[in-house]
JSON list of C-alpha atoms in Angstrom, two decimals:
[
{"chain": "A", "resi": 1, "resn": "UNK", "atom": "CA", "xyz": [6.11, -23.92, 1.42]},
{"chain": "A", "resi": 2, "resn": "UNK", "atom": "CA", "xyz": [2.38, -23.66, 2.61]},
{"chain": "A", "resi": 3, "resn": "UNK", "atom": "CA", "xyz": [-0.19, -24.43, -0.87]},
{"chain": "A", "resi": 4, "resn": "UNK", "atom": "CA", "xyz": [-1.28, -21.56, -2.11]},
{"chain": "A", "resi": 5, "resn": "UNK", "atom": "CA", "xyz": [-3.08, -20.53, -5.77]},
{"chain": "A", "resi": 6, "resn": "UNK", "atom": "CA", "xyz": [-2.51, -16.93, -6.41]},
{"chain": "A", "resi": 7, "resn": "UNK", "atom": "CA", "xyz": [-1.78, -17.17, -9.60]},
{"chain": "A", "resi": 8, "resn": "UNK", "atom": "CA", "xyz": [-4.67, -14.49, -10.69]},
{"chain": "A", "resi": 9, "resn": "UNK", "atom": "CA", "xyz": [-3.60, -12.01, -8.22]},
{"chain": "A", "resi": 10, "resn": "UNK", "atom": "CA", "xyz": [-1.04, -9.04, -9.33]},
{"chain": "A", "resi": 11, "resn": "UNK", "atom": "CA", "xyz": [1.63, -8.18, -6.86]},
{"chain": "A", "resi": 12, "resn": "UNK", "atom": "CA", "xyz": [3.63, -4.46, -7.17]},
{"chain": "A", "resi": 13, "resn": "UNK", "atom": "CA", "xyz": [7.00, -5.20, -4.95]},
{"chain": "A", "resi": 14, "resn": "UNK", "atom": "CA", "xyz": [8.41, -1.30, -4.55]},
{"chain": "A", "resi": 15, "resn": "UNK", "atom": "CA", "xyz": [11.90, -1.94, -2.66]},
{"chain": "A", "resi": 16, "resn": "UNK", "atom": "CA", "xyz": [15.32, 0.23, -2.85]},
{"chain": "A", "resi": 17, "resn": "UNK", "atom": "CA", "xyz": [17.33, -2.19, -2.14]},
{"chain": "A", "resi": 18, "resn": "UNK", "atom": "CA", "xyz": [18.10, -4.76, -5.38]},
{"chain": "A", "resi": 19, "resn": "UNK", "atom": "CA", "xyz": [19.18, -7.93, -3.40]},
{"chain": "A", "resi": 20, "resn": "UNK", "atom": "CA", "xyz": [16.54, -7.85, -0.97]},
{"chain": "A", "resi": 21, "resn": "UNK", "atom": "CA", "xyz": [14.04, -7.23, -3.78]},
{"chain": "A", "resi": 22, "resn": "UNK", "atom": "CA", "xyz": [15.73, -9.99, -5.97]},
{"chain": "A", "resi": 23, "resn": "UNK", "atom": "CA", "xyz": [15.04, -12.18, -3.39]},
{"chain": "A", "resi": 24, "resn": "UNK", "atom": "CA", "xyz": [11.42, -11.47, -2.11]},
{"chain": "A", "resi": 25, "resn": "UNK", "atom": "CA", "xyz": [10.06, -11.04, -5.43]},
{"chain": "A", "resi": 26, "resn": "UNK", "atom": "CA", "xyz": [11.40, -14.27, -6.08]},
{"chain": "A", "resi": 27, "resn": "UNK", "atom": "CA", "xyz": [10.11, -15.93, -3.34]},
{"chain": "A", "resi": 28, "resn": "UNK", "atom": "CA", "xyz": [6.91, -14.41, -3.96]},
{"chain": "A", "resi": 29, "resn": "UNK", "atom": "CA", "xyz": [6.78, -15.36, -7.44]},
{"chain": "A", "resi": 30, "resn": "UNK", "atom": "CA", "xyz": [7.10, -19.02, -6.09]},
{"chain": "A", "resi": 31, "resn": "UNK", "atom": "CA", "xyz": [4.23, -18.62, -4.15]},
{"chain": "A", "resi": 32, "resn": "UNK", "atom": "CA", "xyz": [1.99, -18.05, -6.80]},
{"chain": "A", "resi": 33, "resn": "UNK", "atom": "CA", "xyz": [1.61, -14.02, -7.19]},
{"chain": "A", "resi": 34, "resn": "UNK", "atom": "CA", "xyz": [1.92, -11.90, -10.81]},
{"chain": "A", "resi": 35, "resn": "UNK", "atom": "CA", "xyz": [5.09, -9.95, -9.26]},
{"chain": "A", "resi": 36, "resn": "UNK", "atom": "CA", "xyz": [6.66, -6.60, -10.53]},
{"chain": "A", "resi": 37, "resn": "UNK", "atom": "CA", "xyz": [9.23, -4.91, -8.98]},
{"chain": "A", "resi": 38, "resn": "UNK", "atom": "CA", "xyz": [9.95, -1.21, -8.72]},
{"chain": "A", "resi": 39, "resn": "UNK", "atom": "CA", "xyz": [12.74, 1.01, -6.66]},
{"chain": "A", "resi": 40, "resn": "UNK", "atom": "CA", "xyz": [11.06, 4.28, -6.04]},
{"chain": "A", "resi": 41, "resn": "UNK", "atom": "CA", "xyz": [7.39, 5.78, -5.86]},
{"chain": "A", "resi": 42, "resn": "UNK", "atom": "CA", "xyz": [7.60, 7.36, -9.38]},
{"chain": "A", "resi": 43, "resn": "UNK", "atom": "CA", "xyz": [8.77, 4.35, -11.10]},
{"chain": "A", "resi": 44, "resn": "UNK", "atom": "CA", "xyz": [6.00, 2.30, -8.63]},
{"chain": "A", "resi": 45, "resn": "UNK", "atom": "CA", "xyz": [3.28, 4.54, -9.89]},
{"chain": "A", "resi": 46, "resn": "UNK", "atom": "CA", "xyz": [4.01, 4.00, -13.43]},
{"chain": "A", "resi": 47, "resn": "UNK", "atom": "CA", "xyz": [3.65, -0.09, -13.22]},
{"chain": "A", "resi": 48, "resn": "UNK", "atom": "CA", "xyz": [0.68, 0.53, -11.26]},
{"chain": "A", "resi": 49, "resn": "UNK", "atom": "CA", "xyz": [-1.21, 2.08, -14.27]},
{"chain": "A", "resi": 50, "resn": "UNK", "atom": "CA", "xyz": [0.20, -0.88, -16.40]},
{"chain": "A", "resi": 51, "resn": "UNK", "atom": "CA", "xyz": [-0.57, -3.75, -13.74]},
{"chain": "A", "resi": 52, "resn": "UNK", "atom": "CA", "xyz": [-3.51, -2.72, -11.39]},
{"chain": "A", "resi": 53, "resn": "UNK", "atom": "CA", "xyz": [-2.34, -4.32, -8.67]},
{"chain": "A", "resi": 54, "resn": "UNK", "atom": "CA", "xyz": [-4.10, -6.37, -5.89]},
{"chain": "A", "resi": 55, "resn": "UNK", "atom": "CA", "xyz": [-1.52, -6.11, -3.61]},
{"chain": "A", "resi": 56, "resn": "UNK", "atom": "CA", "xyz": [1.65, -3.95, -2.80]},
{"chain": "A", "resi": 57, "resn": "UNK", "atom": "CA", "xyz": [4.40, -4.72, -0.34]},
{"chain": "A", "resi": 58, "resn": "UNK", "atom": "CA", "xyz": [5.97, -1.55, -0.14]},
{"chain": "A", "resi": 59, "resn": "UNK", "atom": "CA", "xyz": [9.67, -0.62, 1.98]},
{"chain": "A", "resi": 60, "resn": "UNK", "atom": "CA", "xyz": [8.58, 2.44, 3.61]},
{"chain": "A", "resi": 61, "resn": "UNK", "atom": "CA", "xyz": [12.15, 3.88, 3.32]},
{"chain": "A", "resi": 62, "resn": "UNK", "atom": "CA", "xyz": [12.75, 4.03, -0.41]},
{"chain": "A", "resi": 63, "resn": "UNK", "atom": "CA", "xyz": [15.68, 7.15, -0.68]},
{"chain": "A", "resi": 64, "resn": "UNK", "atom": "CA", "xyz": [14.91, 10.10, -2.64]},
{"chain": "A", "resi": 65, "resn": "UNK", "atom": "CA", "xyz": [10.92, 10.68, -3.42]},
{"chain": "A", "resi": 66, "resn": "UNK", "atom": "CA", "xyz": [8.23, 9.70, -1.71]},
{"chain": "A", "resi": 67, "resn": "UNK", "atom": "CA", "xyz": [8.43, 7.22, 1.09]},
{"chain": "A", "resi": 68, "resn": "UNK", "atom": "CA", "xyz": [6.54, 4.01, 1.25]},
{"chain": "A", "resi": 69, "resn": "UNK", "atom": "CA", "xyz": [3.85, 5.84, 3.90]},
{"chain": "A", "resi": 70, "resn": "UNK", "atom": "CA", "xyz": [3.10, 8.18, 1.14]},
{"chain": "A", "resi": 71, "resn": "UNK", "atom": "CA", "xyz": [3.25, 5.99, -1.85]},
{"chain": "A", "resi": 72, "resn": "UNK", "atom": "CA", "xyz": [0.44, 3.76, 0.24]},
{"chain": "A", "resi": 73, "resn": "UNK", "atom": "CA", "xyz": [-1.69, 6.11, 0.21]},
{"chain": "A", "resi": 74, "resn": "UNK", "atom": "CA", "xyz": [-1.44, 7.14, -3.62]},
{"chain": "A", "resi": 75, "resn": "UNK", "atom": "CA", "xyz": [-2.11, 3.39, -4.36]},
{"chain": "A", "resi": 76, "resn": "UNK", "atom": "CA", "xyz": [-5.30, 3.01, -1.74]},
{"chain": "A", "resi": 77, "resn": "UNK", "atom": "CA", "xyz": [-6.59, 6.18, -3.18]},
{"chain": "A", "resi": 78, "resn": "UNK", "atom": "CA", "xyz": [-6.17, 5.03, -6.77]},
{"chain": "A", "resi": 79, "resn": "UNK", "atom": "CA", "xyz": [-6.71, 1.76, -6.48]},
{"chain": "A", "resi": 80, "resn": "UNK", "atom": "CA", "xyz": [-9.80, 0.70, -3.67]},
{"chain": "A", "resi": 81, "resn": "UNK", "atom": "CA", "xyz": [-9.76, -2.72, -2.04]},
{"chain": "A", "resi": 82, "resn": "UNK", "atom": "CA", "xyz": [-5.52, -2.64, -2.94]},
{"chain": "A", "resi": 83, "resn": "UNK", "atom": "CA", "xyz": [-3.83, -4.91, 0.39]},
{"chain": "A", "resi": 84, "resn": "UNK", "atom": "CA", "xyz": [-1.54, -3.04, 1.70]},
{"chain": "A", "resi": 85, "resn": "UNK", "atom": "CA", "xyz": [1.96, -4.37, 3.36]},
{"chain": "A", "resi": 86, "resn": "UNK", "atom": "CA", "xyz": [4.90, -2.20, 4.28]},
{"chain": "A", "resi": 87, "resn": "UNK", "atom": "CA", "xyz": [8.24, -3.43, 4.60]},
{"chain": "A", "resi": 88, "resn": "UNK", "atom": "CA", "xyz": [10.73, -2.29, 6.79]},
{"chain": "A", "resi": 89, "resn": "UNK", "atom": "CA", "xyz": [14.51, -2.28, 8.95]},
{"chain": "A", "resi": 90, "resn": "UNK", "atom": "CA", "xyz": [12.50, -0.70, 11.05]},
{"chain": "A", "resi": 91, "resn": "UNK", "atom": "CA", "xyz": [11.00, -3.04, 14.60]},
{"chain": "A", "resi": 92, "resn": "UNK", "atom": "CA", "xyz": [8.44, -0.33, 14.87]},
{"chain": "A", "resi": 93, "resn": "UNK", "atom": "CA", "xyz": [6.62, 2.01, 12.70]},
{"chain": "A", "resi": 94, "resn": "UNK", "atom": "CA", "xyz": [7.36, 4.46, 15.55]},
{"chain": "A", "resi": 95, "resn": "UNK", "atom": "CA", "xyz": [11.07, 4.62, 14.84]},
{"chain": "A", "resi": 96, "resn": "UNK", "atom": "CA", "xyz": [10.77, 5.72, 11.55]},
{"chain": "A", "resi": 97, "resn": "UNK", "atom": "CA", "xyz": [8.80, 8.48, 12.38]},
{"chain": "A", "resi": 98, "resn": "UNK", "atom": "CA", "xyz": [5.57, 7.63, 11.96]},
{"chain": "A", "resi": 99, "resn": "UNK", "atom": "CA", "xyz": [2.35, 6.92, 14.03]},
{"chain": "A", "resi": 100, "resn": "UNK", "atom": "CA", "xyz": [-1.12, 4.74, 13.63]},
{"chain": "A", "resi": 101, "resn": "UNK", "atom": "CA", "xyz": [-2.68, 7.11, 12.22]},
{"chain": "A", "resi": 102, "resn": "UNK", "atom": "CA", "xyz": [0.13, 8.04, 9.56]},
{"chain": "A", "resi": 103, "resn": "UNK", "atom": "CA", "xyz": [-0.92, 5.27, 7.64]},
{"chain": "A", "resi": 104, "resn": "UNK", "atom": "CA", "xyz": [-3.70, 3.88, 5.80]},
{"chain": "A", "resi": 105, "resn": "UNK", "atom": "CA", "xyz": [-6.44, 2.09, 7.65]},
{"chain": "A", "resi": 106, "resn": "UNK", "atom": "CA", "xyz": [-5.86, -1.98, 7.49]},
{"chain": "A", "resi": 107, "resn": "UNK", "atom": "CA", "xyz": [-1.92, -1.54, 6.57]},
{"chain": "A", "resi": 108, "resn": "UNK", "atom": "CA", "xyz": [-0.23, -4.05, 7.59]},
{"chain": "A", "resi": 109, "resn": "UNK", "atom": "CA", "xyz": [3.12, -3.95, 8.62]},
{"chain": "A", "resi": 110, "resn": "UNK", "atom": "CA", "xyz": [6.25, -6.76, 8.05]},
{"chain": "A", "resi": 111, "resn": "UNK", "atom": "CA", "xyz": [9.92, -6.40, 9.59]},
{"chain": "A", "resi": 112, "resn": "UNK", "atom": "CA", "xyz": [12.47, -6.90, 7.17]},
{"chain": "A", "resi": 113, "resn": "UNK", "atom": "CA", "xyz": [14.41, -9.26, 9.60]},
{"chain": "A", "resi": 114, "resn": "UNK", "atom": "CA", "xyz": [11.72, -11.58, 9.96]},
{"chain": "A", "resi": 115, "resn": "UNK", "atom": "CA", "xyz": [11.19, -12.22, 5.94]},
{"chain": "A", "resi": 116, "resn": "UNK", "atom": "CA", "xyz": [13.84, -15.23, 5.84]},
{"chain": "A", "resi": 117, "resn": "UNK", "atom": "CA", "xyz": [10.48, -17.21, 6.74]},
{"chain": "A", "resi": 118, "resn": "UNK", "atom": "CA", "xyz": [8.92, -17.29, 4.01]},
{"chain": "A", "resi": 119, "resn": "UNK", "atom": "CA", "xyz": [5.55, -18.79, 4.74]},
{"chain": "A", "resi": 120, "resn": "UNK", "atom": "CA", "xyz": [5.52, -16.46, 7.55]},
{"chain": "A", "resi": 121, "resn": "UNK", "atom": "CA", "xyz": [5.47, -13.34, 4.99]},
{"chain": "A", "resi": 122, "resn": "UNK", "atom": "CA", "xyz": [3.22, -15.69, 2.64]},
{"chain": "A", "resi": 123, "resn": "UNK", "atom": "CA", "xyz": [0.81, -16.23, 5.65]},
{"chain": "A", "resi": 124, "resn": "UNK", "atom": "CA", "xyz": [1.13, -12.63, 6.48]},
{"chain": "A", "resi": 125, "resn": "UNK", "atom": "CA", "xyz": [-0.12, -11.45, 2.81]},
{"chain": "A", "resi": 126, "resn": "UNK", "atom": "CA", "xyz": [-2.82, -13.75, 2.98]},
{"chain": "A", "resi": 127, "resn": "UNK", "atom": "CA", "xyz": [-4.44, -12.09, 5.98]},
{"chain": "A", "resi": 128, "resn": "UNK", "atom": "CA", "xyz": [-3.92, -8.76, 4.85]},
{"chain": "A", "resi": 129, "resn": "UNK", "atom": "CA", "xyz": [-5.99, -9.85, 1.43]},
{"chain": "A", "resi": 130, "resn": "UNK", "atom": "CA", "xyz": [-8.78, -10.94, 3.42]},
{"chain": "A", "resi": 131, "resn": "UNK", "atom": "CA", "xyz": [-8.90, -8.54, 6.15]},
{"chain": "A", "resi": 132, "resn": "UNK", "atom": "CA", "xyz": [-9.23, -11.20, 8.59]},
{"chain": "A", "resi": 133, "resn": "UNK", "atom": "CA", "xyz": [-6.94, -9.15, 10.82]},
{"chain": "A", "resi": 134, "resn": "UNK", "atom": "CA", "xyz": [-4.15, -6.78, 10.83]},
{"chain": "A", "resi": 135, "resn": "UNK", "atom": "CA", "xyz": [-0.79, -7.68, 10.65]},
{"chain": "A", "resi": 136, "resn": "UNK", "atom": "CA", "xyz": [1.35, -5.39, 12.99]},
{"chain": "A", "resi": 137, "resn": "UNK", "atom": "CA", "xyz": [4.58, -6.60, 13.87]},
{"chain": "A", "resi": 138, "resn": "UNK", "atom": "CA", "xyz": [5.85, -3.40, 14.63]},
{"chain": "A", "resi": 139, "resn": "UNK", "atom": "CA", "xyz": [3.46, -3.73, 17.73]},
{"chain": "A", "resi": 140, "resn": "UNK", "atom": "CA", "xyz": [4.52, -6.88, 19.20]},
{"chain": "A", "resi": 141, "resn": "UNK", "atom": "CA", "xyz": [5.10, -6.26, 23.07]},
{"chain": "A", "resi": 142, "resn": "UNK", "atom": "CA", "xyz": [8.54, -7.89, 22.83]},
{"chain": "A", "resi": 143, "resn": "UNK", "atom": "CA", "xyz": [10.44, -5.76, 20.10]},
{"chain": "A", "resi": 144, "resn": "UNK", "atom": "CA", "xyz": [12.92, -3.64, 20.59]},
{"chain": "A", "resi": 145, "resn": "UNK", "atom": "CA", "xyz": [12.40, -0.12, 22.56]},
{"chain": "A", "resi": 146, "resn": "UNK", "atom": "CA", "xyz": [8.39, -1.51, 23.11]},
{"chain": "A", "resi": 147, "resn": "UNK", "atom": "CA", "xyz": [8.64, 0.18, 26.48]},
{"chain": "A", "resi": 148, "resn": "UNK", "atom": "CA", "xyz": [8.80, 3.89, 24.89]},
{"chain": "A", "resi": 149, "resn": "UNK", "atom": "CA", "xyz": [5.23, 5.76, 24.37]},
{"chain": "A", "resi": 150, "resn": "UNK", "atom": "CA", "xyz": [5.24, 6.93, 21.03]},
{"chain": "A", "resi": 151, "resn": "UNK", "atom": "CA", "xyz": [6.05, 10.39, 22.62]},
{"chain": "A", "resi": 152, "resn": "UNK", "atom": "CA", "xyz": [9.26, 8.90, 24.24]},
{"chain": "A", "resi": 153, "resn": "UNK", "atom": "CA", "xyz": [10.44, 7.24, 20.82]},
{"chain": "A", "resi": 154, "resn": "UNK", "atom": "CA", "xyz": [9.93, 10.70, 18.88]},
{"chain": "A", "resi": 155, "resn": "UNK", "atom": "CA", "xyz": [12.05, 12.04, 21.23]},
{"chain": "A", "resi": 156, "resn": "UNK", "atom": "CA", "xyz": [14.93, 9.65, 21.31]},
{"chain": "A", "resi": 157, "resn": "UNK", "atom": "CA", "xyz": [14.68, 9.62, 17.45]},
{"chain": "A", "resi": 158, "resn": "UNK", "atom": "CA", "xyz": [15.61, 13.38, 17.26]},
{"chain": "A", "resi": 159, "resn": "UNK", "atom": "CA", "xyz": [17.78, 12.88, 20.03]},
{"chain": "A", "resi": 160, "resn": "UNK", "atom": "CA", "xyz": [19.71, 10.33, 17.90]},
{"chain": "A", "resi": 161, "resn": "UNK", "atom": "CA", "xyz": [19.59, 12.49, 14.63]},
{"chain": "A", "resi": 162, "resn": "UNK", "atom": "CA", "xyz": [21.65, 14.72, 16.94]},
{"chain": "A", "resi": 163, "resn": "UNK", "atom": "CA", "xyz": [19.73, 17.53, 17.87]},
{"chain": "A", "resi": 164, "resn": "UNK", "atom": "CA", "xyz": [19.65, 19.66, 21.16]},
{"chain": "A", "resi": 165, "resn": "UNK", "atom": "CA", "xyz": [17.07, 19.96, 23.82]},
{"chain": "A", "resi": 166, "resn": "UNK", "atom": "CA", "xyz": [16.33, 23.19, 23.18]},
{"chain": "A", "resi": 167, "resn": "UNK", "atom": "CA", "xyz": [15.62, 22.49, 19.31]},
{"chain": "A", "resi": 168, "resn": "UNK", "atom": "CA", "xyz": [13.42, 18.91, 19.80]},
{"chain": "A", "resi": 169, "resn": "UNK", "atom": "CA", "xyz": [11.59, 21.54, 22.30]},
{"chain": "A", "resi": 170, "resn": "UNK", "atom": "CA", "xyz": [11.06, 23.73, 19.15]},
{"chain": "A", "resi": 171, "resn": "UNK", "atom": "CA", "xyz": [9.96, 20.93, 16.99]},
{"chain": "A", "resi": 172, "resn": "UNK", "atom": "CA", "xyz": [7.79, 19.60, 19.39]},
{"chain": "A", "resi": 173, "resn": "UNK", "atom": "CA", "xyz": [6.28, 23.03, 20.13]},
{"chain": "A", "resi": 174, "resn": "UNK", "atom": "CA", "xyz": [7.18, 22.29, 24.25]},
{"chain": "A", "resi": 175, "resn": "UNK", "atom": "CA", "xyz": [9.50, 23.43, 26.56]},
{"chain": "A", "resi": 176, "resn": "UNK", "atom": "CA", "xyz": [13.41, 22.03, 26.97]},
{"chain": "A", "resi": 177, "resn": "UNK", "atom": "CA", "xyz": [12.27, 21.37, 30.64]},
{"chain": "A", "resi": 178, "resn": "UNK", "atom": "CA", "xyz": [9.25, 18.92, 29.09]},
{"chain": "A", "resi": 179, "resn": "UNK", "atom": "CA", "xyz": [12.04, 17.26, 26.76]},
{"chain": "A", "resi": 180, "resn": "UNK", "atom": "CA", "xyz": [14.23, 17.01, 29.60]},
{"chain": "A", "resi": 181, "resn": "UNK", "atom": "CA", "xyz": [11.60, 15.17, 31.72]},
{"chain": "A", "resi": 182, "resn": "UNK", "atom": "CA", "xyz": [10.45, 13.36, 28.16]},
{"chain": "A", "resi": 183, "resn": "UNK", "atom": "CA", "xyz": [14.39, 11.91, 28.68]},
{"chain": "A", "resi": 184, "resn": "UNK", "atom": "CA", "xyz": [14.22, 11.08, 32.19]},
{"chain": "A", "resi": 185, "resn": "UNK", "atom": "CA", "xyz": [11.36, 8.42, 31.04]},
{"chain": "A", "resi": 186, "resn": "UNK", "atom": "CA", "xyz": [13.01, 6.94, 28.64]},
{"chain": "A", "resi": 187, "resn": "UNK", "atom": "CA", "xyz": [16.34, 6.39, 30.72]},
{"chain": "A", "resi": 188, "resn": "UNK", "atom": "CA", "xyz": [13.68, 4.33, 33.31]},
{"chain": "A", "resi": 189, "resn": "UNK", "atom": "CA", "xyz": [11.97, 2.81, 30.68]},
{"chain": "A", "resi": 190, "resn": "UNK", "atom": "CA", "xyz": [15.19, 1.80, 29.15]},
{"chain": "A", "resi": 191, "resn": "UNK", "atom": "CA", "xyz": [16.59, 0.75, 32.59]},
{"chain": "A", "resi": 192, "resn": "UNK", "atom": "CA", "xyz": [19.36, 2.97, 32.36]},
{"chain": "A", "resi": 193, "resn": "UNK", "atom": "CA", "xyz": [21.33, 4.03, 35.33]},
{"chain": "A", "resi": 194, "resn": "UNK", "atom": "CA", "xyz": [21.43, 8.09, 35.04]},
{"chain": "A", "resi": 195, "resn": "UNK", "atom": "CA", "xyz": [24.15, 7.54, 38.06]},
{"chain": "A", "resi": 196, "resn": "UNK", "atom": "CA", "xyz": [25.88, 4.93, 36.81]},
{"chain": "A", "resi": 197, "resn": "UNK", "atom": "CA", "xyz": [29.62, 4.65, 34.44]},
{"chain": "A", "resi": 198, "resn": "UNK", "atom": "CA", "xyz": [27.36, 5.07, 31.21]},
{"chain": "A", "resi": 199, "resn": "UNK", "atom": "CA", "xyz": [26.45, 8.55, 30.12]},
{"chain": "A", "resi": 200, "resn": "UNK", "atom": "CA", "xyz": [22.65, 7.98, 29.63]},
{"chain": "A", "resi": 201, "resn": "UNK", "atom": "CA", "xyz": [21.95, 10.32, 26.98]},
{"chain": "A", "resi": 202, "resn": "UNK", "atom": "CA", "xyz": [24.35, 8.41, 24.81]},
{"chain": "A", "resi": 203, "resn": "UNK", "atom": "CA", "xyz": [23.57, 5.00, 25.91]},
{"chain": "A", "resi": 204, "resn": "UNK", "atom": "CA", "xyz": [20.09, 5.93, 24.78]},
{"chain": "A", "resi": 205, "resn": "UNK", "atom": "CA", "xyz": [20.85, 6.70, 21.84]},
{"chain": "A", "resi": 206, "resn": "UNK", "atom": "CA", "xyz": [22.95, 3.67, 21.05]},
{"chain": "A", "resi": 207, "resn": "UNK", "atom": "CA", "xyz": [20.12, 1.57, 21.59]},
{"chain": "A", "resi": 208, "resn": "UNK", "atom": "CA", "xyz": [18.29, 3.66, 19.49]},
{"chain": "A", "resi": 209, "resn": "UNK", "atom": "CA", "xyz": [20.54, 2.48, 16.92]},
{"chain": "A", "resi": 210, "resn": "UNK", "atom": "CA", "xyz": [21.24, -0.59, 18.00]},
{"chain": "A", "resi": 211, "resn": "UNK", "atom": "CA", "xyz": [17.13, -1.25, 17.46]},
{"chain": "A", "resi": 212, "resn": "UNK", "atom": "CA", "xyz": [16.19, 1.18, 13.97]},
{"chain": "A", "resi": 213, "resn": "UNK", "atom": "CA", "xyz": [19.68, 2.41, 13.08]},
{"chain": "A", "resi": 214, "resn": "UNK", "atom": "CA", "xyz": [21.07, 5.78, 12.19]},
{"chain": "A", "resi": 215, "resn": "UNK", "atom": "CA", "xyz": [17.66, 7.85, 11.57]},
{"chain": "A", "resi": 216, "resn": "UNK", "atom": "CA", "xyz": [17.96, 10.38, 8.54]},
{"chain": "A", "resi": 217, "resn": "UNK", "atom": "CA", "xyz": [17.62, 14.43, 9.17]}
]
């Protein structure tokens, strides 16, 4: 584990899930940081008042409530200079449903699968602090689906939450012949064969899936 004194610095961990916050807020603890650990926004927003944080690593999906997106933006507003990290399944910010400019300027951004190394996520943190750049790992050129314009992923999103042409054309505020052609990209991009044994509407949405899992409605 890389030396680090932190010990002044507060930490507010807001995750859903109890094992994986268990384990990072350990982690974290060893590191050096004040940790406390919340479950939703309302309960987040509470220990906030109590532990005027420095830092929040936040899991941008966190159930009923606010998300993580808009709990960032409660804390940056409330609490100037706050690092913020958000936490996610998720290989890009896209397939949750959100864009660049959806969150709050110098965010970073840390996959969930890549938090096994820890001085990675330690590292990560660090930067974030001290603005010396942004961590985005849900725009590294070789994850999953990195092909897709954002357009393309919105599409394929609400294509995997099940919906028709004709009502992602609604949605969008476009036509069902612009979706249509929106699909024919991503089958390219995805370098599926629209003649071949695979139906490609369904293959697309498997790797969908396969990449973000089963988006919510």
């Amino acid at each position: 584990m890389m030396d680090v004194t932190n010990n002044s610095r507060n930490l507010l961990l807001v995750e859903d899930e109890p094992l994986v916050a268990s384990l990072l807020g350990e982690f974290l603890e060893g590191a050096g940081f004040r940790v406390l650990v919340a479950h939703n926004a309302i309960e987040a927003t509470k220990l906030a008042s109590k532990f005027d944080p420095d830092i929040a690593v936040l899991d941008i999906n966190l159930g009923q409530g606010a998300s993580g997106v808009e709990l960032a933006y409660i804390l940056d507003k409330t609490y100037p200079g706050i690092a913020l990290i958000l936490l996610t399944k998720h290989p890009d910010l896209r397939t949750a449903g959100f864009n660049e400019t959806d969150v709050p300027a110098g965010c970073g951004f840390i996959r969930k699968d890549l938090i096994s190394d820890r001085d990675s996520v330690v590292e990560a943190i660090e930067k974030v602090v001290a603005n010396k750049s942004k961590v985005r790992q849900d725009i590294d050129p070789g994850r999953p689906l990195s092909k897709l314009t954002s357009s393309q992923v919105d599409v394929l999103r609400l294509v995997s939450q099940g919906y028709t042409n004709s009502v992602i054309a609604v949605q969008r505020n476009t036509t069902v012949r612009a979706v249509e052609s929106m699909l024919t990209a991503v089958y390219t991009n995805l370098n599926i064969d629209v003649e071949g044994e695979l139906n490609p509407r369904v293959e697309a949405v498997r790797q969908f899936i396969s990449a973000a899992g089963t988006p919510k409605r």
